[in-house]
Coordinates of C-alpha atoms in Angstrom, one line a residue:
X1 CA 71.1 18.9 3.3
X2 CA 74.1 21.1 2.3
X3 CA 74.3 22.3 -1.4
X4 CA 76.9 21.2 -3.2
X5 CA 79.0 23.5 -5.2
X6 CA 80.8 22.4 -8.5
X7 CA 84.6 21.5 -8.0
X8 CA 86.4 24.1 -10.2
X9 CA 87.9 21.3 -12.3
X10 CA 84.1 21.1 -13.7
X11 CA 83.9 24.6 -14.4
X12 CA 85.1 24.3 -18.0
X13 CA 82.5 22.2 -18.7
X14 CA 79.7 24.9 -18.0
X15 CA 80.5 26.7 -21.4
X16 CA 79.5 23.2 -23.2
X17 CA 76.5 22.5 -21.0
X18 CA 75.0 25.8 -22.6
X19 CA 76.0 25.5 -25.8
X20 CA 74.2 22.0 -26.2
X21 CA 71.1 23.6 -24.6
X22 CA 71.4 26.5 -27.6
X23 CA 71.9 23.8 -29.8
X24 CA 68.8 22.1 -28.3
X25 CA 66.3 25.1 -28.7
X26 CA 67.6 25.6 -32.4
X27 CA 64.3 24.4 -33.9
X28 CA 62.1 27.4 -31.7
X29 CA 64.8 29.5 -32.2
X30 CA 65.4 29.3 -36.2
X31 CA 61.1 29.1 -36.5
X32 CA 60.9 32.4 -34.4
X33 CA 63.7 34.0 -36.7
X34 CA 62.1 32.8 -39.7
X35 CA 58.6 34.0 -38.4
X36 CA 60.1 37.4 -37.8
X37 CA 61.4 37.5 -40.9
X38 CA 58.2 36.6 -43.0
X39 CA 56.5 39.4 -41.4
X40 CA 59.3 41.6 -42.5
X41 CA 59.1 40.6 -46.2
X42 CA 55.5 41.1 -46.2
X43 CA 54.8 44.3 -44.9
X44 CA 58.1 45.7 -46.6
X45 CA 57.1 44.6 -50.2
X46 CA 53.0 44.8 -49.8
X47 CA 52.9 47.5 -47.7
X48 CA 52.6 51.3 -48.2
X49 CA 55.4 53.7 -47.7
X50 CA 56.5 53.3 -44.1
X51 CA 54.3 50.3 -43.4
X52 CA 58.0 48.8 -41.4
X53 CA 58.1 51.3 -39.5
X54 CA 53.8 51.1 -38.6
X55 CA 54.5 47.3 -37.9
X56 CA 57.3 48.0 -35.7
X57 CA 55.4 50.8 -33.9
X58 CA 52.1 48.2 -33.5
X59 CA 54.8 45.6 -32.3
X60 CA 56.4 48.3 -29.4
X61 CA 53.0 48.9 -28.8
X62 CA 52.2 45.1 -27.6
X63 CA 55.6 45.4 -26.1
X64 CA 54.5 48.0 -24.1
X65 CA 51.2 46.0 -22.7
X66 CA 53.4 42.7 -22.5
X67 CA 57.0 43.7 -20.8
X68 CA 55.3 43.8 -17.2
X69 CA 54.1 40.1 -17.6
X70 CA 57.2 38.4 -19.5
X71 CA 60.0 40.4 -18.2
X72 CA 58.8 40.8 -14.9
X73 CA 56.3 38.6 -13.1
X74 CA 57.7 35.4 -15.8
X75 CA 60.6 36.1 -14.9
X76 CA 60.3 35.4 -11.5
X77 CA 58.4 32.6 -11.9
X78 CA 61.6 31.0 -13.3
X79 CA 63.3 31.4 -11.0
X80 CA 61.1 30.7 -8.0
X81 CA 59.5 28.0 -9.7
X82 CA 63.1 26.5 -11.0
X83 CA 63.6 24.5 -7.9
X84 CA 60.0 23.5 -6.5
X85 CA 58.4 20.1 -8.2
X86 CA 55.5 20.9 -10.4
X87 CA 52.1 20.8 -8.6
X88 CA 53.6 21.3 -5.4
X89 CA 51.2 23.5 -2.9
X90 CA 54.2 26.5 -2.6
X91 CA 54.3 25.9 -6.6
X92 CA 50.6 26.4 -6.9
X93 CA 50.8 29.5 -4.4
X94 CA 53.4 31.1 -6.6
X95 CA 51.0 30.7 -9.9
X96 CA 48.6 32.2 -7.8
X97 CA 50.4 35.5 -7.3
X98 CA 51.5 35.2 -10.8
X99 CA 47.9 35.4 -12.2
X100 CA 46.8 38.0 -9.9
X101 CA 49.7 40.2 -10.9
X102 CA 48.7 39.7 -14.4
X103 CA 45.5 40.2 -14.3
X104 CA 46.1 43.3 -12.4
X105 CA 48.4 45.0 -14.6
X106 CA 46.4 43.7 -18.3
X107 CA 43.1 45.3 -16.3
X108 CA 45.4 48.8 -15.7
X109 CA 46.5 48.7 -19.3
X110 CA 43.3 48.1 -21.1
X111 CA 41.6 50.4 -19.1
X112 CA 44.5 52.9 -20.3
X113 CA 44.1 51.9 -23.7
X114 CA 40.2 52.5 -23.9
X115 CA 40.5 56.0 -22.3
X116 CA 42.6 56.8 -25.5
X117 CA 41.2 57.6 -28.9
X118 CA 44.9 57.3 -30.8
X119 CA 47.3 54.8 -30.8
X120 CA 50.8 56.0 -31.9
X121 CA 50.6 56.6 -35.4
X122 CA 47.6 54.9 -36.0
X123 CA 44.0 55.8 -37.1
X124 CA 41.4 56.3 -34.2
X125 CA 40.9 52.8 -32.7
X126 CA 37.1 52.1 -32.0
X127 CA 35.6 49.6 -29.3
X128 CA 36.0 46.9 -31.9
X129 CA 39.5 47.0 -32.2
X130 CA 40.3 48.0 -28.5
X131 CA 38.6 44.7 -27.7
X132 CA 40.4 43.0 -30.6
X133 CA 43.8 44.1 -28.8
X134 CA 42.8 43.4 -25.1
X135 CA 41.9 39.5 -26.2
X136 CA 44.5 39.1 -28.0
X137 CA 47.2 40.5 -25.5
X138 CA 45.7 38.6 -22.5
X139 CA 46.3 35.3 -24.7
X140 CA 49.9 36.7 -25.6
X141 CA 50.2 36.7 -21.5
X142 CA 48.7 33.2 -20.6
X143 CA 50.9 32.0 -23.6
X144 CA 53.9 33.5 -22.1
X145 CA 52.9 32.3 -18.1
X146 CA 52.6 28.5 -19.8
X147 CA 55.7 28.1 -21.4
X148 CA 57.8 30.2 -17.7
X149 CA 56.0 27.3 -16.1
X150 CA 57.5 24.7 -18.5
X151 CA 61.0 26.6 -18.4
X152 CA 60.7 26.4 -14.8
X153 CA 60.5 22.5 -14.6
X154 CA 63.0 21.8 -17.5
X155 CA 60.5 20.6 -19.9
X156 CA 62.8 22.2 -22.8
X157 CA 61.3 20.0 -25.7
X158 CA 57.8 21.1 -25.0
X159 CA 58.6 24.9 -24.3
X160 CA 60.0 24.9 -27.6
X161 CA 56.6 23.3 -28.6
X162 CA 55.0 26.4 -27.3
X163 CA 57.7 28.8 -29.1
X164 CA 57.2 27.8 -32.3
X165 CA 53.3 27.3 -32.2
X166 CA 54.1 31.6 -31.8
X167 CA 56.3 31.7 -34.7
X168 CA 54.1 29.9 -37.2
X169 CA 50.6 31.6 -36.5
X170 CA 51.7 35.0 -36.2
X171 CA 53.0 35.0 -40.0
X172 CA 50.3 33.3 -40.6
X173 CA 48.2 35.4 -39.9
X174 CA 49.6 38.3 -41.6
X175 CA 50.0 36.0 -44.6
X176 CA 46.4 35.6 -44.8
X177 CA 45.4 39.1 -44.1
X178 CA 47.5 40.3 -46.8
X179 CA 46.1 37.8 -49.3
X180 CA 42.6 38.7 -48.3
X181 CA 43.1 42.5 -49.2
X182 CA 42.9 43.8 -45.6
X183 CA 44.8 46.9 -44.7
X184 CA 47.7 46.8 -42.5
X185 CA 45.6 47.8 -39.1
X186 CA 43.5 44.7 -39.4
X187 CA 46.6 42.7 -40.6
X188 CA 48.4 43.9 -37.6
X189 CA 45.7 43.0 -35.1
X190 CA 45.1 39.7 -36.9
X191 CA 48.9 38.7 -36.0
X192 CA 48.4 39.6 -32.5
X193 CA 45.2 37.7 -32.7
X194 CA 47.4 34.7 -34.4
X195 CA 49.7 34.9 -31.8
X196 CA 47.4 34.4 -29.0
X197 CA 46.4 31.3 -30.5
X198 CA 49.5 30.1 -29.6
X199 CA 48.2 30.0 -26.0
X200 CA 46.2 26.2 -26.6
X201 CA 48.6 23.9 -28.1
X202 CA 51.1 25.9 -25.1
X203 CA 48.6 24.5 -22.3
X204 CA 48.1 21.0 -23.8
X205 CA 51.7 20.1 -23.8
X206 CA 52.1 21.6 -20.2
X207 CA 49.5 19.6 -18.9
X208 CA 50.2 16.6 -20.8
X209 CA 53.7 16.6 -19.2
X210 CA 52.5 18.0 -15.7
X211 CA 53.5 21.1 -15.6
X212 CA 50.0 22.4 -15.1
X213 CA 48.3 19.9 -13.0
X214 CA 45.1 22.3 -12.0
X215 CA 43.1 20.7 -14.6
X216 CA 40.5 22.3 -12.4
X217 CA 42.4 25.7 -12.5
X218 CA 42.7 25.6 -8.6
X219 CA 46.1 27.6 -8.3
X220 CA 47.4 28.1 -4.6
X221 CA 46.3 31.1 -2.0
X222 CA 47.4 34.3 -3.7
X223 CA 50.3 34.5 -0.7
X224 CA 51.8 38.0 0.4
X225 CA 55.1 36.1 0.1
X226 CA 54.9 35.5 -3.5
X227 CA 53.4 38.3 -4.3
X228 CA 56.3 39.9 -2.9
X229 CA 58.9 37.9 -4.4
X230 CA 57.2 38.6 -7.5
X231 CA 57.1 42.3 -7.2
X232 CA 60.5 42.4 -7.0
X233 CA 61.0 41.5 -10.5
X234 CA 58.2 43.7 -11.8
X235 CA 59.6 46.7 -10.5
X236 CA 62.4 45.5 -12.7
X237 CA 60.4 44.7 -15.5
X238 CA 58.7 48.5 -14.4
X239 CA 62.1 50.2 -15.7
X240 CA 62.5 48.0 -18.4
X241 CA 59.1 49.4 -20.0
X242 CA 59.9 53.1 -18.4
X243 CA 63.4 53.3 -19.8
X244 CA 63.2 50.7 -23.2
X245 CA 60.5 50.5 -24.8
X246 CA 58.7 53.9 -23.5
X247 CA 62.0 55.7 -24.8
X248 CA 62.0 53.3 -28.4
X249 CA 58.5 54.9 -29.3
X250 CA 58.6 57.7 -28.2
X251 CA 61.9 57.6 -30.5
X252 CA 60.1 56.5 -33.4
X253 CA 57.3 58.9 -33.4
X254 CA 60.0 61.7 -33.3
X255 CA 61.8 60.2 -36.5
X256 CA 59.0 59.6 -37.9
X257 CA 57.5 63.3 -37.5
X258 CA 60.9 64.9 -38.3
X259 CA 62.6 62.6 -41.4
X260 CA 59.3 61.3 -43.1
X261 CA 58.2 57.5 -43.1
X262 CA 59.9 57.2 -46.4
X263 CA 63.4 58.2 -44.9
X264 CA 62.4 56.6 -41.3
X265 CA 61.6 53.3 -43.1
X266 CA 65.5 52.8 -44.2
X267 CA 66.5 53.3 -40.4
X268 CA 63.6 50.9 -39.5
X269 CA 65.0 48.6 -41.7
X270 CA 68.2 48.0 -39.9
X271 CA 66.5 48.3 -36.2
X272 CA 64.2 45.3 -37.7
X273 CA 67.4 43.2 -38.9
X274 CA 68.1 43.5 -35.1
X275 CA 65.2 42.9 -34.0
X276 CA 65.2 39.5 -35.5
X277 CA 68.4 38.3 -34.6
X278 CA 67.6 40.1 -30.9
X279 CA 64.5 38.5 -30.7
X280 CA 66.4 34.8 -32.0
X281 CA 69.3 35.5 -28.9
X282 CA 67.0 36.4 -26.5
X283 CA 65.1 33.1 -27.0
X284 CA 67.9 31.0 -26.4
X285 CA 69.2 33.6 -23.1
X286 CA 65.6 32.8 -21.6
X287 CA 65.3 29.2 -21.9
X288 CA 69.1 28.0 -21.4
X289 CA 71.2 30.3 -19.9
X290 CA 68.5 31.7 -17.2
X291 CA 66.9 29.2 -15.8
X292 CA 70.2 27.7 -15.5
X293 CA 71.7 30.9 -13.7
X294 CA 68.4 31.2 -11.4
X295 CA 69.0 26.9 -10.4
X296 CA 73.0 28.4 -9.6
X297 CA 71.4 31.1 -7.5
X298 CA 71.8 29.6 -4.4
X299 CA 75.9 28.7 -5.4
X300 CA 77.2 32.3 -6.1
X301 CA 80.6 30.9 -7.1
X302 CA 78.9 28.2 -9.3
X303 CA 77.1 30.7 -11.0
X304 CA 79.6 33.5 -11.6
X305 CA 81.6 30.4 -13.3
X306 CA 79.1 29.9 -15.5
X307 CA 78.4 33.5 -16.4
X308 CA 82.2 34.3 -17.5
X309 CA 82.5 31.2 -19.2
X310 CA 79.3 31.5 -20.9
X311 CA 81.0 35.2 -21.9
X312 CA 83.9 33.9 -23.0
X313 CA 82.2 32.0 -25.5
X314 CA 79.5 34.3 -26.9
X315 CA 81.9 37.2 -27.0
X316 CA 83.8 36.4 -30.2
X317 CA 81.0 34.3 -31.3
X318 CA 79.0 37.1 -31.4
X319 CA 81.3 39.1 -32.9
X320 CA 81.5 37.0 -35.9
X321 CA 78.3 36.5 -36.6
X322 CA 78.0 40.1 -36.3
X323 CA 80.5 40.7 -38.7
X324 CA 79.1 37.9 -41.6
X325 CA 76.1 39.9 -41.5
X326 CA 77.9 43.0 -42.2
X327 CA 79.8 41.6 -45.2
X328 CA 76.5 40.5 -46.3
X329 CA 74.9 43.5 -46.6
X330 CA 74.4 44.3 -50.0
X331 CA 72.6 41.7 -50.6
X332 CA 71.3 40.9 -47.3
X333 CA 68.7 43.9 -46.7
X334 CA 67.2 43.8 -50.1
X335 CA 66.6 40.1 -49.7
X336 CA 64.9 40.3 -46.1
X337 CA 63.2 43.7 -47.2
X338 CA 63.2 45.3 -50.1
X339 CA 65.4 46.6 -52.9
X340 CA 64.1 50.1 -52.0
X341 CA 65.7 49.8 -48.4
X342 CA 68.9 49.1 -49.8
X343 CA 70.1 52.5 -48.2
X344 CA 69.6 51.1 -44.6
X345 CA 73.0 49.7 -45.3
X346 CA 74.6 53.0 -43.8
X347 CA 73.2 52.9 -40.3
X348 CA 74.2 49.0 -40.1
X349 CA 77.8 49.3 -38.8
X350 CA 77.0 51.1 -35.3
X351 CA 73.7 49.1 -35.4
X352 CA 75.9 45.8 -35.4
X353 CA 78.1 47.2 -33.1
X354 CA 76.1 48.8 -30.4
X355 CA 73.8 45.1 -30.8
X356 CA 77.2 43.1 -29.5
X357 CA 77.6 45.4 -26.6
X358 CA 74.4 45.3 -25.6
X359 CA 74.2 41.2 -25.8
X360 CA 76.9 40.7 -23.6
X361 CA 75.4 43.5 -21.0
X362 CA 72.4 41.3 -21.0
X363 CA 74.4 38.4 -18.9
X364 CA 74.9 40.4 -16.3
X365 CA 71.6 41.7 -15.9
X366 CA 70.2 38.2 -16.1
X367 CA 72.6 37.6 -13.2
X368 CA 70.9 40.8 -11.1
X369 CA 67.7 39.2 -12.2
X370 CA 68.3 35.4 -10.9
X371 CA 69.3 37.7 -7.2
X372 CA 66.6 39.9 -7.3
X373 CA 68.8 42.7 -7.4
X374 CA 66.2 45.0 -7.5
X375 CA 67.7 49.1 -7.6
X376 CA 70.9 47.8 -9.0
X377 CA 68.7 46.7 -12.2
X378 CA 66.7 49.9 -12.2
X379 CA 69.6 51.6 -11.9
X380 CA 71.0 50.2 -14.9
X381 CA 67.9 50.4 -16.9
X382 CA 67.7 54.3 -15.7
X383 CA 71.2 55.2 -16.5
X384 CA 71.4 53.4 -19.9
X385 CA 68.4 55.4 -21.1
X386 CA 69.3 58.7 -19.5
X387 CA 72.7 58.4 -21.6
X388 CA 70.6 57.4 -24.9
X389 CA 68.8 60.9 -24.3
X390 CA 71.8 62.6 -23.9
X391 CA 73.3 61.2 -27.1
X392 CA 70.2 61.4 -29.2
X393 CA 69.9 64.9 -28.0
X394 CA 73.9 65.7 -29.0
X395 CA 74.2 63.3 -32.6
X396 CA 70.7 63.6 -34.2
X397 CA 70.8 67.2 -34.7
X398 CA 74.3 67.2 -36.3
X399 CA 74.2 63.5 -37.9
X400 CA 70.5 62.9 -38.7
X401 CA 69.4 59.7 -38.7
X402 CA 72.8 58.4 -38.8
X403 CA 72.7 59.6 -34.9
X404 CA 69.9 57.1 -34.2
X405 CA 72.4 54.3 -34.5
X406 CA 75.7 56.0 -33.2
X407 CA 73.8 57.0 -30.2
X408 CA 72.5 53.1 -29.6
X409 CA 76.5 52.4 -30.2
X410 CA 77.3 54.5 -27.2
X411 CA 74.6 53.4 -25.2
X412 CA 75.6 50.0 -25.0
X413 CA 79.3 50.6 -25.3
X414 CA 79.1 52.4 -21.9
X415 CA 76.6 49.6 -20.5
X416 CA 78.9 47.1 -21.4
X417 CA 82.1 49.0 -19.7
X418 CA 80.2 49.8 -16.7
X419 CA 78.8 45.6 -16.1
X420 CA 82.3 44.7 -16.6
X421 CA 83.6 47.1 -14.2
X422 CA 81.4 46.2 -11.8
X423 CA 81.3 42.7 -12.0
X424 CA 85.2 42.7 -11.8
X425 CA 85.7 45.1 -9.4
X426 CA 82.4 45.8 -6.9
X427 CA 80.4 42.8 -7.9
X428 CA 82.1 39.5 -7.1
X429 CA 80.0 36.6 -5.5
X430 CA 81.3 36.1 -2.1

């Protein structure tokens, strides 16, 4: 059967189809967001000196142990799950190289992690917590496979099920910690922990609705095919982890050694206020405008309609919301923090504005994600943090911390020029 492309009288039409589906995930969405900033408020006020910036460092921490999984081999199961039918046997052969991949890379990384006596800033981790960690990261995982699997098949309502099961036990967690007198390493491990939990109520919706129909766990033959296809998108997710979060803490642990936690904390502030509202965009990027990119993949003019028009809506949306947080400031970061971290308010300009960049470079690396564009993305990834080095290494010394956030400004500024070049002048669907 041919595939039917989109007449270009529909094309105006694309902008409002993801805009309902935002709409639609606005209950994960503002529960994530509100989740985030519980967190926040607790460790900011309750806390010792620099406790933001520990809880960020513990979160890049799982973010160095989870990227592989949700960035790269979820990601792929989006897409090459988007257009099979749920329980299908090539279905069931692709969850098959998804859990292998998994498994492989959680066994690599815990293996790291127990060969280690330190953890970033943190005291000397034990067996105890080590195990604590590896438990609660593997749930993280099979909490993350679920809800690509229910992405995959459409099942919106009961992905966001799944999302805000994470945003509500997390806090939690933390919550309860902190009312129980624990110090912040326990707390920390007890929101991973929380988070994990996340991973039940995820697998009874999916297999209520049928999105995971092994009731006997009998995924497909682990296929060199998929495992393939797969790879593709971890060596992606490979560069992510190399050139993002490998370069944010390692970034942190040099603020933190060279300004003090006291003085780090006020920059931390502001990276978390992105970090929220990151974390709240990136939700709805990832479960409306990707898998409906990866279903276009096979319509390249279909799907570079939807991208631009998609852009031409979040661009000055964006912007404004942007903006109304910047107005707000004053009273903004002593509300989600602390009075004490009112002084984050000078790194929030180039913070905001290196953030808007940076969203609207993300459509067009979802678009080299839904083609499997695999050295293009690496290439990015590479060259973005190879110019963060170079600015860091110019601004910090003559701007302080105020360089943090000017050289994230120029990061993304370039980024964002260089997608838009591309895309307009190399990089148009034939």
């Amino acid at each position: 059967m041919p595939i039917t492309t989109r007449p270009a009288s529909a094309i105006p039409a694309t902008w409002q189809s993801f805009a309902r589906g935002a709409l639609g995930s606005g209950a994960a969405v503002i529960a994530r967001g509100v989740g985030a900033l519980v967190v926040n408020k607790l460790v900011a006020v309750y806390a010792p000196t620099g406790g933001l910036t520990q809880l960020a460092q513990f979160q890049n921490l799982m973010a160095l142990f989870t990227t592989l999984p949700s960035d790269g081999v979820h990601a792929g199961v989006v897409k090459y799950l988007a257009p099979l039918r749920p329980g299908s046997a090539r279905a069931r052969a692709w969850f098959g190289a998804a859990v292998a991949l998994n498994l492989a890379v959680l066994v690599v990384g815990v293996l790291a992690l127990a060969g280690v006596t330190q953890a970033g800033n943190y005291p000397s981790w034990g067996w105890l917590e080590v195990a604590v960690f590896a438990v609660g990261i593997v749930l993280v995982t099979g909490q993350g496979l679920v809800s690509a699997a229910l992405l995959a098949a459409g099942r919106l309502r009961a992905y966001l099920v799944s999302s805000v099961a994470v945003a509500l036990l997390g806090p939690a967690a933390v919550a309860l910690g902190m009312a129980q007198g624990y110090g912040l390493d326990v707390v920390l491990l007890a929101y991973l922990a929380g988070q994990g939990l996340a991973l039940v109520p995820a697998l009874a919706v999916a297999v209520r609705h049928g999105v995971w129909p092994w009731r006997r766990w009998q995924f497909g033959p682990v296929s060199r095919a998929a495992l393939r296809g797969l790879g593709q998108f971890l060596l992606m997710a490979a560069s992510t982890l190399l050139f993002g979060k490998a370069v944010d803490y390692a970034l942190r642990t040099h603020l933190l050694a060279t300004y003090g936690p006291a003085r780090t904390d006020l920059w931390q502030a502001v990276a978390k206020l992105s970090d929220n509202y990151t974390m709240v965009f990136g939700a709805v990027m990832s479960s409306v405008f990707y898998p409906r990119l990866a279903a276009l993949a096979a319509q390249p003019r279909a799907a570079r309609a939807y991208l631009l028009a998609v852009l031409k809506l979040l661009a000055p949306v964006l912007a404004l919301g942007l903006g109304a947080i910047f107005l707000c400031r004053n009273w903004l970061l002593p509300l989600l923090f602390s009075p004490q971290l009112l002084g984050a308010r000078e790194f929030l300009g180039p913070q905001l504005l290196g953030d808007w960049a940076k969203f609207l470079s993300w459509l067009f690396l979802f678009q080299l994600l839904t083609r499997a564009r695999t050295l293009p993305y690496v290439a990015v990834q590479a060259g973005s943090a190879a110019a963060f080095a170079g600015l860091l290494a110019v601004l910090l010394p003559r701007f302080g911390l105020q360089g943090a956030v000017l050289a994230h400004a120029g990061r993304y500024g370039a980024v964002l020029l260089a997608c838009v070049f591309v895309q307009f002048n190399g990089g148009r669907a034939k």
